[in-house]
XYZ file of C-alpha atoms in Angstrom:
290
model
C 75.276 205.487 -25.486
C 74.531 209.108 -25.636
C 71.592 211.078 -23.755
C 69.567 211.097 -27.012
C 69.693 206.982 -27.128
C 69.206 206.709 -23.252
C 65.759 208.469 -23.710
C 64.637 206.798 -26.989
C 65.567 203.692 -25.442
C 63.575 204.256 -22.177
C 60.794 205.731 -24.356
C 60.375 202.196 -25.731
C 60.791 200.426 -23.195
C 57.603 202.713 -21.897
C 55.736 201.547 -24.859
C 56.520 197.990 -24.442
C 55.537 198.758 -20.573
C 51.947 200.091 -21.365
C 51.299 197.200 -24.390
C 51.710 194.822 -21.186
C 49.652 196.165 -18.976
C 46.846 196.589 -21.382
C 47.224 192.933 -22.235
C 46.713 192.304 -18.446
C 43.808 194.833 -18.352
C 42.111 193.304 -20.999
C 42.437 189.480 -20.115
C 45.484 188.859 -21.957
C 43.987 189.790 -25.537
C 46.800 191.327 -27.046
C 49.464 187.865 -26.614
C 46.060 185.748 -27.857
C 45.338 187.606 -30.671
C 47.973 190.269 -31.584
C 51.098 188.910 -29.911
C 52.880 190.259 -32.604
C 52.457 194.256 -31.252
C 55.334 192.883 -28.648
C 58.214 192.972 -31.504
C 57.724 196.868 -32.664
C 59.227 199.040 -29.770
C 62.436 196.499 -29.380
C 62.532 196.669 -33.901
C 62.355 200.513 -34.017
C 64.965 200.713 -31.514
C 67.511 198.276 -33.231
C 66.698 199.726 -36.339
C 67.829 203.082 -35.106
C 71.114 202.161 -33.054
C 72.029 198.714 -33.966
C 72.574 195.181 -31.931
C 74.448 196.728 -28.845
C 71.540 199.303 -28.128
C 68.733 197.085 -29.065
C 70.460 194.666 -26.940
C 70.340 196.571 -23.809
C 66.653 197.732 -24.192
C 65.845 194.305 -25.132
C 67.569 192.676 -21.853
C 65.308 195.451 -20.196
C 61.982 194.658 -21.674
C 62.437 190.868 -20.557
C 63.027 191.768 -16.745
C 59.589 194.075 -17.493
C 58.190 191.035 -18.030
C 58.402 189.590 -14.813
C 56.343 192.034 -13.250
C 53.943 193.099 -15.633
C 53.412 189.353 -17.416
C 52.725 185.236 -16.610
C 53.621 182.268 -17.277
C 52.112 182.388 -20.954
C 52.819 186.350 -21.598
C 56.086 185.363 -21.191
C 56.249 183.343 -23.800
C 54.837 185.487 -26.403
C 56.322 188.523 -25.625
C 59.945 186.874 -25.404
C 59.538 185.298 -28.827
C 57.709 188.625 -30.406
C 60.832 190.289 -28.667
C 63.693 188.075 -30.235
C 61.926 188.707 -33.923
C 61.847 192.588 -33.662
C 65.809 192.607 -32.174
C 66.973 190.222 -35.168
C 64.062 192.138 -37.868
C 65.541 195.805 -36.482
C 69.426 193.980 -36.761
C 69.099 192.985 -40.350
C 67.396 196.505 -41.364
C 70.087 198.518 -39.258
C 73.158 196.300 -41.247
C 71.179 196.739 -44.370
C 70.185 192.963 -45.347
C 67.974 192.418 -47.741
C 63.977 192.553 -47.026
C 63.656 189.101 -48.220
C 66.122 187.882 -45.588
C 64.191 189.717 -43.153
C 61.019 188.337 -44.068
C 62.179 184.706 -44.499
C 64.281 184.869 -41.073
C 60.947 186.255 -39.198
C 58.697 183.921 -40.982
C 60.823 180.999 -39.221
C 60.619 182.031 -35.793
C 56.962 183.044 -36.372
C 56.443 179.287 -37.685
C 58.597 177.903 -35.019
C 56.355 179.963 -32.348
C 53.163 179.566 -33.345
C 54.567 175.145 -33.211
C 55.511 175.697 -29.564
C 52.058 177.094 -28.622
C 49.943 174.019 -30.661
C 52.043 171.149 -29.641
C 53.920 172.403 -25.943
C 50.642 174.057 -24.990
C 48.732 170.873 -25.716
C 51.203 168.956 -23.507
C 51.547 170.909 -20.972
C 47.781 172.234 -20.330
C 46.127 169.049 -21.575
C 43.532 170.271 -24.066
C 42.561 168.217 -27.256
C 43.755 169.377 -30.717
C 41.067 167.361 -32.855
C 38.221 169.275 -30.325
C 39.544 172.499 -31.772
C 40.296 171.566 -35.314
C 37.239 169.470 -35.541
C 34.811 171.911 -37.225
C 37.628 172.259 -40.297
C 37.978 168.660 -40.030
C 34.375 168.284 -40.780
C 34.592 169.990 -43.287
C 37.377 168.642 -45.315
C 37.188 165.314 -44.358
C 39.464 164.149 -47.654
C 42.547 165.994 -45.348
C 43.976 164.237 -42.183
C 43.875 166.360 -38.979
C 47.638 166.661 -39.488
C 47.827 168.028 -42.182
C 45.240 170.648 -41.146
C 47.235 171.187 -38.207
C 50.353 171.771 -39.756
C 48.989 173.969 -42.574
C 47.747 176.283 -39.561
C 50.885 176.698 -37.941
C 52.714 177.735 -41.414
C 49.612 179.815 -42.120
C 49.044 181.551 -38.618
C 53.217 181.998 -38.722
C 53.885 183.457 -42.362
C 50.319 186.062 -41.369
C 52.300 187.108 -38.119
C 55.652 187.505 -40.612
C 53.556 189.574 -42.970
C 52.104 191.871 -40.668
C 55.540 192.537 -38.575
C 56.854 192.702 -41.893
C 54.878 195.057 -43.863
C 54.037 197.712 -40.682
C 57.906 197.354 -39.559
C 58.209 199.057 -42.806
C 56.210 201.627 -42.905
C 57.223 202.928 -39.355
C 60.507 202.046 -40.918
C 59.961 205.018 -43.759
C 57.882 206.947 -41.551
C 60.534 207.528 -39.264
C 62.950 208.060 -42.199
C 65.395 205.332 -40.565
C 68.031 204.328 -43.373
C 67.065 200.795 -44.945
C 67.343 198.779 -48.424
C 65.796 200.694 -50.699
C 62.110 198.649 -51.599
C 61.957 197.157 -54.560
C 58.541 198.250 -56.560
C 55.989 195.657 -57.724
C 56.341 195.957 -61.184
C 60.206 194.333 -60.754
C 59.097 191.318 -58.159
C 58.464 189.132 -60.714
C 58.131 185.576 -60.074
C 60.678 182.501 -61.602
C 59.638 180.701 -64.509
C 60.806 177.365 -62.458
C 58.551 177.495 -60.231
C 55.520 177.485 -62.679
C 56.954 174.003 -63.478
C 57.495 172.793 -60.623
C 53.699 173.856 -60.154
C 52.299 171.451 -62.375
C 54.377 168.704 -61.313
C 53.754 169.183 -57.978
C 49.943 169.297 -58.571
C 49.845 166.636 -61.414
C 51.705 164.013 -58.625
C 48.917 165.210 -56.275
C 46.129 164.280 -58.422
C 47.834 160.932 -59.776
C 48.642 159.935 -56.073
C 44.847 159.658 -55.588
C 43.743 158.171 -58.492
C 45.897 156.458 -59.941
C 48.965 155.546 -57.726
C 48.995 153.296 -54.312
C 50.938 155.905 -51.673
C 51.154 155.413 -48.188
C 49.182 157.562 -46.011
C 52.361 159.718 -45.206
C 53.430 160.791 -48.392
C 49.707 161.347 -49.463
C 50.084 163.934 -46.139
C 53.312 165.431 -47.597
C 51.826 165.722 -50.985
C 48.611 167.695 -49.777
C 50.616 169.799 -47.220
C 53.176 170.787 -50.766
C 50.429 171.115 -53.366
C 48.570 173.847 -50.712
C 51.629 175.522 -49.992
C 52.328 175.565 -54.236
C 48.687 177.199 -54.330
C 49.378 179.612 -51.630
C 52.827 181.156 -53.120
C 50.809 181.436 -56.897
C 48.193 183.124 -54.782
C 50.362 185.774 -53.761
C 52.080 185.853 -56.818
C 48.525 186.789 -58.698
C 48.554 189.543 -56.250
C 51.353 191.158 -57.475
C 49.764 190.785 -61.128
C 46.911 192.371 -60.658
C 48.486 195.083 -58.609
C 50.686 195.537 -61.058
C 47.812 195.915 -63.854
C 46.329 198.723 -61.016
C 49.892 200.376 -61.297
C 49.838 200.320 -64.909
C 45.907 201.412 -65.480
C 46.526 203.960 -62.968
C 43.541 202.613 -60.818
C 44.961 202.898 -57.819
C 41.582 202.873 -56.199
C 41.423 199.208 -56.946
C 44.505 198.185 -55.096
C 42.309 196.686 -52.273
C 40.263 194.690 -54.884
C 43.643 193.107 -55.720
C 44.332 192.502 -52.675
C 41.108 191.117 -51.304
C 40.448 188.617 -53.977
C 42.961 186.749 -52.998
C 41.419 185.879 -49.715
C 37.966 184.985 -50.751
C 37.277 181.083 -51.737
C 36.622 180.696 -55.423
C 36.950 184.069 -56.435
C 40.633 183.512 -55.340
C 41.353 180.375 -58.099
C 41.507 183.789 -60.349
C 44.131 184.547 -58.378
C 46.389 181.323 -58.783
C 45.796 181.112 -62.585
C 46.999 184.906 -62.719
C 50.142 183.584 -60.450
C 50.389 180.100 -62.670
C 50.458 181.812 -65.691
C 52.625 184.927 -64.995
C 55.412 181.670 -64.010
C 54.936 180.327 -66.983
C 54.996 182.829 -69.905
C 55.891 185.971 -68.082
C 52.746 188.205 -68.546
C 53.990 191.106 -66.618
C 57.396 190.990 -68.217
C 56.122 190.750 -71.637
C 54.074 193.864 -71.312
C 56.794 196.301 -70.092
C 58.976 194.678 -72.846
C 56.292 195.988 -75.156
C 55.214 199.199 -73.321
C 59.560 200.360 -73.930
C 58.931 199.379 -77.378
């Protein structure tokens, strides 16, 4: 390691030094709420100088821990810390974005398990107390089912955002990555619009029509919201891509937004269903080369 690593590396291990003391200073808000701030200075670093360096600063960031951190910021900042070395890994050997997303939605998902269920065990508190208000309100869904939908959800949101602003610090700092693909060439399989209806079609038959036992009624809803979800996101990049092509680029956050709001957001899924199943997007730039 040259001087210029040395410095960058104890520059970020600074940053990572200050983020912990700030979550001590303000009651441990930062690992409750934004635990995922942890993974950037040990990602930037890795990105820059690969596993060895990011290795090193991340072996240093740990023993930080033990002075400046818990029991529970341990936790959290270790896990955050282990996503931004393998995130800044697979951006320094030039894997794929997907594979970077995917591989940090898993530990995300895995993490956000460990704090529901260990947690639970080991500090005693009562899932159903805190999942009761939800419960109330969708009483059709088993507390389960809720549960596990919120650790998939709260993981793939803390994916996202280490995702999307590892990126941009990513191009900010001009470090050398997979080129981005642009929206108008994400464009969702036709197998999956299928698979769609099926999926939601066995849902609906399963509680009407066929006797199935309580588990695979679980499995079914936990599936058929999970189906919804991915169409949601895929009617995102529809109507982004009709912002692209209108060039309305002041309505970006409209496209975004919708997504997120309830009803309004069934818009959404069509757009996503739809795109699966005939292509929309496709079928207009066809048409626009012709």
């Amino acid at each position: 390691m040259n001087t210029k690593q040395i410095t960058r590396g104890a520059m970020m291990c600074a940053i990572y030094g200050l983020l912990l003391f700030l979550n001590q200073q303000t009651a441990l808000t930062i690992e409750t709420s934004a635990n995922w701030l942890f993974a950037f200075p040990v990602l930037i670093y890795t990105s820059m100088y690969g596993n060895y360096g990011g290795g090193i600063v991340s072996i240093a960031m740990i023993l930080m821990t033990f002075l400046f951190g818990g029991f529970t910021t341990w936790f959290y900042s270790w896990s955050a810390i282990l996503i931004g070395y393998l995130y800044g890994s697979g951006v320094y050997h030039k894997r794929s974005h997907m594979s970077n997303f995917l591989l940090t939605a898993i530990l995300s998902i895995f993490a956000s398990a460990l704090i529901i269920y260990l947690w639970a065990g080991i500090f005693g508190y009562n899932v159903h107390t805190d999942f009761q208000e939800i419960v109330a309100l969708f009483p059709q869904v088993h507390l389960r089912v809720i549960v596990f939908l919120f650790v998939i959800v709260l993981g793939t949101m803390q994916a996202l955002a280490i995702h999307m602003v590892g990126l941009m610090i990513c191009l900010r700092l001009k470090i050398n990555m997979v080129p981005i693909k642009p929206i108008t060439k994400m464009l969702p399989p036709r197998w999956f619009g299928y698979l769609s209806i099926v999926m939601c079609a066995l849902f609906l038959f399963g509680q009407n029509v066929l006797h199935l036992s309580v588990d695979i009624t679980d499995l079914l809803q936990v599936i058929v919201i999970l189906d919804l979800m991915v169409l949601d996101y895929f009617g995102v990049l529809y109507f982004m891509n009709k912002v692209i092509q209108k060039s309305h680029r002041n309505w970006a956050f409209f496209a975004i937004i919708g997504a997120f709001i309830p009803f309004v957001n069934v818009v959404w899924v069509a757009a996503g269903l739809l795109d699966c199943l005939f292509g929309l997007r496709a079928r207009h730039q066809l048409d626009s080369r012709e």
